[in-house]
Each structure stands twice: as C-alpha cells, then as structure tokens.
Coordinates of C-alpha atoms and ligand atoms in Angstrom, one line a residue:
M45 CA -0.5 -22.0 31.3
P46 CA 3.0 -20.8 30.8
A47 CA 3.7 -17.1 31.7
S48 CA 6.1 -15.0 30.0
S49 CA 9.8 -15.5 31.3
N50 CA 10.8 -11.9 29.7
T51 CA 10.3 -8.9 32.1
P52 CA 9.1 -6.4 30.0
E53 CA 10.2 -2.8 30.6
I54 CA 7.0 -0.7 31.9
K55 CA 6.4 2.4 29.9
I56 CA 5.4 5.2 31.4
E57 CA 2.4 7.4 29.6
F58 CA 2.3 10.4 31.9
H59 CA -1.4 12.1 32.1
T60 CA -1.5 15.0 30.1
S61 CA -4.4 16.8 32.7
P62 CA -3.6 15.4 36.1
V63 CA -6.1 16.6 38.7
S64 CA -4.8 19.7 40.0
D65 CA -3.0 20.2 42.9
A66 CA -5.4 22.4 44.9
D67 CA -8.5 19.4 43.9
R68 CA -5.9 16.4 44.9
I69 CA -5.3 18.3 48.1
Q70 CA -8.8 18.6 48.9
A71 CA -9.3 14.6 48.2
L72 CA -6.6 13.7 50.3
E73 CA -8.0 15.8 53.0
S74 CA -10.7 12.8 54.0
P75 CA -10.6 10.3 51.6
G76 CA -12.7 7.8 52.9
F77 CA -12.4 4.2 51.4
G78 CA -12.1 3.3 47.7
K79 CA -13.9 6.4 46.5
V80 CA -11.1 8.7 45.2
F81 CA -8.8 7.5 42.5
T82 CA -5.4 8.6 41.3
D83 CA -4.2 9.8 37.7
H84 CA -2.6 6.7 36.7
M85 CA -2.8 3.1 36.1
V86 CA -1.1 0.1 35.4
L87 CA -2.3 -2.0 32.4
A88 CA -0.6 -4.9 30.4
R89 CA -2.1 -7.9 28.2
W90 CA -1.6 -11.9 28.1
T91 CA -2.0 -13.5 25.0
P92 CA -1.0 -17.6 24.1
D93 CA 1.9 -16.2 21.6
K94 CA 3.2 -13.2 23.8
G95 CA 2.5 -13.9 27.3
W96 CA 2.6 -11.0 29.3
H97 CA 3.2 -8.0 27.2
N98 CA 2.6 -4.2 26.7
A99 CA 3.1 -3.3 30.4
K100 CA 2.6 0.2 31.0
V101 CA 1.5 3.2 33.3
T102 CA -1.1 5.0 31.8
P103 CA -3.6 7.4 32.3
R104 CA -6.7 6.5 34.2
R105 CA -9.6 5.6 32.0
P106 CA -12.4 3.7 31.6
L107 CA -11.9 0.2 30.0
E108 CA -13.6 -0.9 26.8
L109 CA -14.9 -4.5 27.0
D110 CA -16.8 -6.5 24.5
P111 CA -19.9 -7.7 25.9
A112 CA -18.8 -11.0 25.4
S113 CA -15.6 -10.8 27.2
A114 CA -15.3 -13.9 29.5
V115 CA -15.2 -12.3 32.9
L116 CA -18.4 -10.8 32.3
H117 CA -20.3 -14.0 32.0
Y118 CA -18.0 -16.6 33.9
A119 CA -16.3 -14.3 36.5
Q120 CA -12.5 -15.4 35.8
E121 CA -11.3 -12.6 38.0
I122 CA -8.7 -12.1 40.6
F123 CA -7.4 -9.1 42.6
E124 CA -5.1 -8.2 45.3
G125 CA -5.0 -5.5 48.3
M126 CA -2.1 -3.7 49.6
K127 CA -1.0 0.1 50.3
A128 CA 1.9 2.5 50.2
Y129 CA 2.4 4.5 53.3
R130 CA 4.3 8.0 53.4
A131 CA 6.8 7.6 56.6
D132 CA 7.2 10.8 58.5
D133 CA 10.5 11.3 57.3
G134 CA 9.1 11.3 53.7
R135 CA 10.3 7.4 52.7
I136 CA 7.7 5.7 50.7
L137 CA 7.2 2.1 51.9
L138 CA 5.3 -1.1 50.7
F139 CA 4.6 -3.8 53.1
R140 CA 5.6 -7.3 52.3
P141 CA 4.8 -6.6 48.5
E142 CA 6.5 -9.8 47.7
E143 CA 3.7 -11.8 49.7
N144 CA 0.8 -10.0 47.7
A145 CA 2.8 -10.9 44.2
R146 CA 2.9 -14.8 45.5
R147 CA -0.7 -14.8 46.8
F148 CA -1.9 -13.1 43.1
A149 CA -0.1 -15.7 41.6
Q150 CA -1.5 -18.4 43.3
S151 CA -5.1 -17.2 43.0
A152 CA -4.3 -16.9 39.2
I153 CA -3.4 -20.6 39.3
R154 CA -6.6 -21.7 41.1
M155 CA -8.7 -19.7 38.4
A156 CA -6.9 -21.3 35.6
M157 CA -5.3 -18.0 34.5
P158 CA -1.9 -17.1 33.7
P159 CA 0.1 -15.9 37.0
V160 CA 1.7 -12.5 36.3
P161 CA 5.6 -12.8 37.3
D162 CA 6.5 -11.6 40.7
E163 CA 8.9 -9.1 39.1
I164 CA 6.5 -7.7 36.7
F165 CA 3.9 -7.4 39.5
L166 CA 6.3 -5.5 41.8
K167 CA 7.9 -3.5 39.2
A168 CA 4.4 -2.4 37.9
V169 CA 3.2 -1.6 41.6
E170 CA 6.5 0.3 42.1
E171 CA 6.2 2.4 39.0
L172 CA 2.6 3.0 39.6
V173 CA 3.3 4.4 43.2
R174 CA 6.7 6.5 41.7
V175 CA 4.3 8.1 39.1
D176 CA 1.5 8.8 41.2
K177 CA 3.7 9.8 44.6
D178 CA 1.8 12.9 45.4
W179 CA -1.2 10.8 46.0
I180 CA 0.1 9.1 48.9
P181 CA -1.4 11.0 52.3
S182 CA 0.6 11.1 55.1
G183 CA -0.7 10.5 58.6
D184 CA -2.9 7.6 59.4
A185 CA -4.0 7.2 55.8
S186 CA -2.3 5.7 52.9
L187 CA -2.4 4.7 49.4
Y188 CA -4.4 1.6 48.7
L189 CA -3.5 -0.2 45.8
R190 CA -5.7 -2.7 43.7
P191 CA -3.9 -5.2 41.4
F192 CA -6.5 -7.1 39.3
M193 CA -6.4 -9.4 36.7
F194 CA -9.5 -10.5 34.2
A195 CA -10.4 -13.0 31.3
N196 CA -10.9 -10.4 28.5
E197 CA -11.5 -12.9 25.5
A198 CA -14.8 -12.7 23.4
F199 CA -15.7 -16.4 23.8
L200 CA -18.9 -17.9 25.5
G201 CA -17.5 -21.4 25.7
V202 CA -16.7 -22.5 28.9
R203 CA -13.0 -23.0 29.4
P204 CA -9.9 -21.1 30.8
A205 CA -10.0 -17.7 28.5
Q206 CA -7.0 -17.2 25.9
E207 CA -6.6 -13.5 26.6
Y208 CA -6.3 -11.8 29.8
I209 CA -5.8 -7.9 31.2
F210 CA -3.8 -6.9 34.5
C211 CA -4.3 -3.8 36.0
I212 CA -3.6 -1.9 39.0
I213 CA -5.3 1.4 40.3
A214 CA -4.7 3.3 43.2
S215 CA -7.0 5.2 45.8
P216 CA -5.9 7.3 48.7
V217 CA -7.8 5.9 52.0
G218 CA -8.3 6.5 55.5
A219 CA -10.0 4.1 58.0
Y220 CA -11.8 1.3 56.5
F221 CA -15.0 1.3 59.2
K222 CA -16.4 4.6 60.0
G223 CA -16.0 4.3 63.5
G224 CA -12.2 4.5 63.2
A225 CA -11.1 2.9 66.2
K226 CA -14.4 1.9 67.7
A227 CA -14.8 -1.9 68.1
V228 CA -16.8 -3.3 65.4
S229 CA -20.1 -5.4 65.6
L230 CA -20.4 -8.6 63.7
W231 CA -22.9 -10.7 62.2
V232 CA -22.8 -14.3 62.5
E233 CA -24.1 -15.8 59.1
T234 CA -25.8 -19.2 59.6
E235 CA -27.6 -19.7 56.3
Y236 CA -25.1 -18.3 53.8
T237 CA -21.4 -19.7 53.4
R238 CA -18.4 -18.2 51.7
A239 CA -16.2 -21.5 50.4
A240 CA -16.5 -24.9 50.6
N241 CA -13.6 -27.8 50.8
G242 CA -12.2 -27.9 47.0
G243 CA -13.6 -24.4 46.2
T244 CA -11.7 -21.2 45.9
G245 CA -11.8 -20.0 49.4
A246 CA -8.1 -19.3 49.6
A247 CA -7.9 -17.4 46.2
K248 CA -8.6 -13.7 46.2
C249 CA -11.2 -13.9 43.3
G250 CA -14.2 -11.5 42.6
G251 CA -16.6 -14.5 42.9
N252 CA -15.7 -14.9 46.7
Y253 CA -17.0 -11.5 47.2
A254 CA -20.0 -11.5 45.0
A255 CA -21.2 -14.6 46.8
S256 CA -20.6 -12.9 50.2
L257 CA -22.4 -9.7 49.9
I258 CA -26.1 -11.1 50.6
A259 CA -24.6 -12.1 53.7
Q260 CA -22.9 -8.9 54.2
A261 CA -26.4 -6.9 53.5
E262 CA -27.6 -9.2 56.5
A263 CA -25.3 -7.8 58.6
S264 CA -25.9 -4.2 57.5
K265 CA -29.6 -4.7 58.1
R266 CA -29.0 -5.8 61.7
N267 CA -26.6 -2.7 62.1
C268 CA -23.7 -5.1 62.1
D269 CA -20.5 -3.7 60.6
Q270 CA -19.1 -7.3 59.3
V271 CA -20.4 -10.6 58.4
V272 CA -18.6 -13.6 59.9
F273 CA -18.9 -16.8 57.9
L274 CA -19.0 -20.2 59.3
D275 CA -17.9 -23.4 57.3
A276 CA -19.7 -24.9 54.8
A277 CA -19.9 -28.3 55.7
E278 CA -21.3 -28.1 59.5
H279 CA -22.0 -24.5 60.0
R280 CA -20.3 -24.8 63.0
W281 CA -16.7 -23.7 62.7
V282 CA -15.9 -19.9 62.5
E283 CA -14.0 -19.0 59.4
E284 CA -13.2 -15.4 58.6
L285 CA -15.2 -12.1 58.0
G286 CA -16.2 -10.7 54.5
G287 CA -13.2 -8.8 54.2
M288 CA -11.0 -9.8 57.2
N289 CA -9.2 -13.0 58.9
V290 CA -10.1 -13.0 62.8
F291 CA -8.4 -13.8 66.0
F292 CA -9.9 -14.5 69.7
V293 CA -7.6 -13.7 72.6
M294 CA -7.8 -15.7 75.7
N295 CA -7.0 -14.9 79.3
D296 CA -4.3 -17.5 79.5
G297 CA -2.1 -15.8 77.1
S298 CA -3.2 -17.8 74.1
V299 CA -4.4 -16.4 70.9
V300 CA -6.6 -18.7 68.7
T301 CA -7.2 -18.0 64.8
P302 CA -8.9 -20.3 62.7
P303 CA -6.4 -22.8 60.3
L304 CA -5.5 -22.3 56.9
G305 CA -7.3 -25.0 55.3
G306 CA -8.6 -23.6 51.6
T307 CA -11.4 -22.3 52.8
I308 CA -10.2 -18.9 54.1
L309 CA -7.6 -16.2 52.6
P310 CA -4.2 -16.7 54.0
G311 CA -4.0 -13.0 55.1
I312 CA -0.9 -11.3 54.8
T313 CA -1.8 -9.3 58.0
R314 CA -3.0 -12.8 59.5
A315 CA 0.2 -13.9 59.0
S316 CA 2.3 -10.8 60.4
V317 CA 0.1 -10.6 63.5
I318 CA 1.0 -14.3 64.2
V319 CA 4.8 -13.5 64.2
L320 CA 4.3 -10.2 66.3
A321 CA 2.0 -11.8 68.9
E322 CA 4.3 -14.9 69.3
E323 CA 7.1 -12.5 69.7
K324 CA 5.5 -10.9 72.3
G325 CA 5.5 -14.6 74.1
L326 CA 2.1 -15.6 73.3
R327 CA 0.8 -19.0 72.4
V328 CA -0.6 -18.6 68.6
E329 CA -3.1 -21.6 68.0
Q330 CA -4.2 -22.0 64.6
R331 CA -6.8 -24.6 65.2
P332 CA -10.7 -24.9 64.3
Y333 CA -12.9 -22.4 66.6
S334 CA -16.5 -23.5 67.0
F335 CA -19.1 -20.4 67.2
A336 CA -20.5 -22.5 70.3
E337 CA -17.2 -22.3 72.1
W338 CA -16.8 -18.8 70.9
Q339 CA -20.2 -18.1 72.8
A340 CA -19.1 -19.9 76.0
D341 CA -15.6 -18.4 76.1
A342 CA -17.4 -14.9 75.8
V343 CA -19.8 -15.8 78.3
S344 CA -17.6 -17.2 80.6
G345 CA -14.8 -14.6 80.4
K346 CA -12.3 -16.8 79.1
L347 CA -12.3 -14.8 75.7
V348 CA -11.0 -11.1 76.5
E349 CA -10.5 -9.9 73.2
A350 CA -11.2 -10.8 69.4
F351 CA -10.1 -8.3 66.4
A352 CA -10.3 -8.6 62.5
C353 CA -7.2 -8.0 60.6
G354 CA -6.4 -7.1 56.9
T355 CA -4.8 -4.8 54.5
A356 CA -8.0 -2.3 54.4
A357 CA -9.1 -2.8 58.2
V358 CA -5.6 -3.2 59.6
L359 CA -6.5 -4.4 63.1
A360 CA -9.9 -3.6 64.3
G361 CA -11.5 -5.0 67.9
I362 CA -14.6 -6.7 67.8
G363 CA -17.2 -5.4 70.6
L364 CA -20.5 -6.8 70.1
V365 CA -21.6 -10.4 68.2
R366 CA -25.1 -10.7 66.9
H367 CA -26.3 -14.0 65.5
A368 CA -29.9 -15.5 65.1
G369 CA -30.3 -16.4 68.7
G370 CA -29.4 -13.0 70.4
E371 CA -26.2 -11.3 71.0
F372 CA -23.1 -10.9 73.2
L373 CA -20.3 -8.7 73.9
I374 CA -16.7 -9.6 74.1
G375 CA -15.0 -8.2 77.1
D376 CA -16.5 -4.6 77.7
G377 CA -17.4 -4.1 74.1
Q378 CA -14.5 -2.0 73.5
T379 CA -11.0 -2.5 71.5
G380 CA -8.9 -4.5 73.7
K381 CA -5.3 -3.7 75.2
L382 CA -3.5 -6.6 73.0
T383 CA -5.7 -5.8 69.8
T384 CA -4.2 -1.8 70.4
E385 CA -0.6 -3.0 71.0
L386 CA -0.7 -5.0 68.1
R387 CA -2.1 -2.5 65.8
Q388 CA 0.3 0.1 67.1
E389 CA 3.3 -2.5 66.1
L390 CA 1.8 -3.3 62.8
V391 CA 1.4 0.4 61.9
G392 CA 4.6 1.1 63.3
L393 CA 6.6 -1.2 60.9
Q394 CA 4.1 0.0 57.9
K395 CA 5.0 3.4 58.5
G396 CA 8.8 3.2 59.1
V397 CA 8.4 4.3 63.0
T398 CA 9.6 0.9 64.0
N399 CA 12.7 -0.6 63.1
D400 CA 12.3 -3.1 60.3
E401 CA 14.4 -6.0 61.6
R402 CA 12.6 -8.5 59.5
G403 CA 12.8 -7.1 56.1
W404 CA 9.1 -6.5 55.8
T405 CA 9.1 -3.2 54.1
R406 CA 10.1 -2.1 50.9
R407 CA 11.4 1.3 50.0
I408 CA 10.4 3.2 47.0
L409 CA 12.7 5.6 45.6
V410 CA 11.4 8.5 44.1
Ligands
LIG662 N1 -10.0 -12.4 54.4 C1 -10.5 -11.6 53.4 C2 -11.9 -12.4 52.8 C3 -10.2 -10.6 52.6 O1 -10.7 -9.8 51.9 C4 -9.0 -9.9 53.5 C5 -8.3 -8.9 52.9 O2 -7.7 -8.9 51.9 C6 -8.4 -10.7 54.2 C7 -8.7 -11.8 54.7 C8 -7.0 -10.3 54.8 O3 -6.0 -10.4 53.9 P1 -4.5 -9.4 54.2 O4 -4.3 -9.5 55.5 O5 -3.8 -10.1 53.1 O6 -5.2 -8.2 53.4
LIG663 C1 -8.1 -5.6 51.7 O1 -8.3 -5.6 52.6 O2 -7.3 -5.3 50.7 C2 -9.5 -6.3 51.0 O3 -9.3 -6.9 49.5 C3 -10.9 -6.6 52.0 C4 -11.8 -5.6 51.3 C5 -12.8 -5.2 52.5 C6 -11.3 -4.0 50.6

C-alpha cells in the first residue's frame, strides 16, 4: 500500500483550557503507569487518494468512531511505546526514536496498513513532546509516548481497510512495576501461547496483547507480576513476557536471550542491552533456551541472574519463577549485580548522564 511521500507540516492547535499548573504538578508527583495523560495528542488521517494528511497536534479529546469502524471488528491496529526524558540539566531527550519509527512501519506492513513515513512519525513525536513539555517529569519518571494507528473505514468486509487514523498520546509515568527495583515474579504459561510461526508475534499489534491477557490474568491469580510465554509449536522454548523481552545471565560470563524469529517482539531495549553487554566483554548468545534448561540452570547455580526488559519496564530483575509443577528462585531471588549495572548504564544514557557515544539519544529543542 503506498504511503504519501509528502511530509506535511504538522499544524499545532493549542488547548484553550489545559490542566492548571497546580493540578499538573500534583499529577506529576506520583503518576504510576498509564493513568495520567497530557493536554494534547497527535492526529493524522490516511485515505487512498490523499495518503497521510491533516497531521496536527490538537487538544486531547475522545475520538468518535462509526460502530462499523474496521478496527472494532477485525482489530487492524498497531502501536509503539517510547519515552521522552528530562535530563538533570534540562535537556529533553528521546532514546533511539528512529527504531520506533522503523518498527511501527514494519508492524504496519505486517498488518496490511499504510506505513507512516519515518519523517512524519518522528516530527509528530517531537512536536507533541514540545507542546506538552511541561508534562515531562524529572528524576526517575519520564513521559511515555504511545503512537498508534487503526483502521477507521466503516465497512464489514474482510480486507485491509481504506481509511486509517494515526494518533499519539502521552502519559507521564513512574515505575511500571509497583515494587520499584524489587525483583519481579513470573508465571510460566504452558497452555496459552502468544504467537506462532507466520503469525504476528514480531508486530506490535493490539491483537497480540488481547490474546495474552488471559495468561496475564493467570499470572496475577498466582501472585506473579508477569507471564512468560513458551513457543507455540512445542511449548518448550522460552519466548518473551507479556510486555518485555527476557535475558538469562550465566556464571561463565555468557548471557542468553531468545532469538528473533518472527514470534517475539524485536525490542529496542533488547537490542541496546545486547550492545551494552557485549561492550562489557560478555558473550551474548541469541539462541533457543528451553524451560527445562532454565529450571536445571537455576537449580545447578549456572544461572545467576535473569531480567526482563522493555521501554515501560526498563530492566527488571527476575526473582521467583512459578509454574504448574512448582516454583524456583533465580540466585537469591533479588535483582542481580549485572542487571543493576546494565540498568544504570541504560538509564544513564536515556537521561543524558552518560556521554552518548553511539548517537542513541535525540535532543528535542524547546
Ligand atoms: N516484548 C513485548 C511483548 C513488548 O510489549 C515490549 C514492549 O514494548 C517489549 C518486548 C520490549 O520492547 P521495547 O524494548 O522496544 O520497548
Ligand atoms: C512498552 O514497554 O512500551 C510496552 O508496550 C509494554 C507494555 C507493558 C506497556
């Protein structure tokens, strides 16, 4: 499907009655995750004749959809997750936003949707951050950005829709897990799977998350923070968590993470952690790792740490693993040393504390 090659100017329509300074400051004190939203959003439309057009930053408000809107029936929807950070010296930084733009386009292609050209995606993100800059928290918190796109044609035939909406909303966020830096617990799901070969596992589409919710609810029932999925064919190989990739740290200086093969999300945090770990002299193996091997390695002591990683979660140590046959601890059940180091290095880059030699951060001038 062709995308418009013109880069439209992004119009700015300022909110006439934004949240008051006092209410915003209060909301930023302890925002939690995904509960508080800024004053504005980005909106753009796609039609076959005009391509992407009418891109604007506009006051955040409910969207009105026709009840026959295709997304409500066939779930043609994709999204991204990224953050804007306020450095201690006041700079506003994005972390590898080009990677989000690229993945958004790849998700679009998989879901037969018109990709948003990278330059429109990046400009829209920057304009929204600029307009809502006062909503970027300082310290450990950040502004979570949620670009998404959905089919908006009122038509019930099953085929790619002919109309789409691209939107970005923003939400100041603190830690994703309530326990903060405490190690998280996982439930190993052996019945439900997330994605099969040839499916949509590598796309960031809402349907993947809808399909994962029953397993996440099972995890919660067992007092676990997150679900970990096994592969769909053999129910044997570790894939990823409901909203994060996973790494295993061995006592021989190697680090193992499941390979990208189309069934897991190619995480930007995952890719960054691989670079940081290799630069520390660790051997990173992207290879299939079975649940049986995981259990055996935890029991033998070969596995010394494990962590989950993603934009929302950053890096979270994994302490306890629960499964249908029992449970086990990784190491002493606390967040490990390497996990803490890697987290600090990543956050240092994201927050502009560490010198960014790799060009991973993009400064937004306000
Ligand atoms: N896996 C899933 C299923 C996710 O939802 C996420 C979060 O976006 C990730 C992995 C990590 O991806 P990233 O590091 O790009 O945020
Ligand atoms: C993200 O990290 O951006 C995600 O989409 C995962 C979700 C847990 C919020």
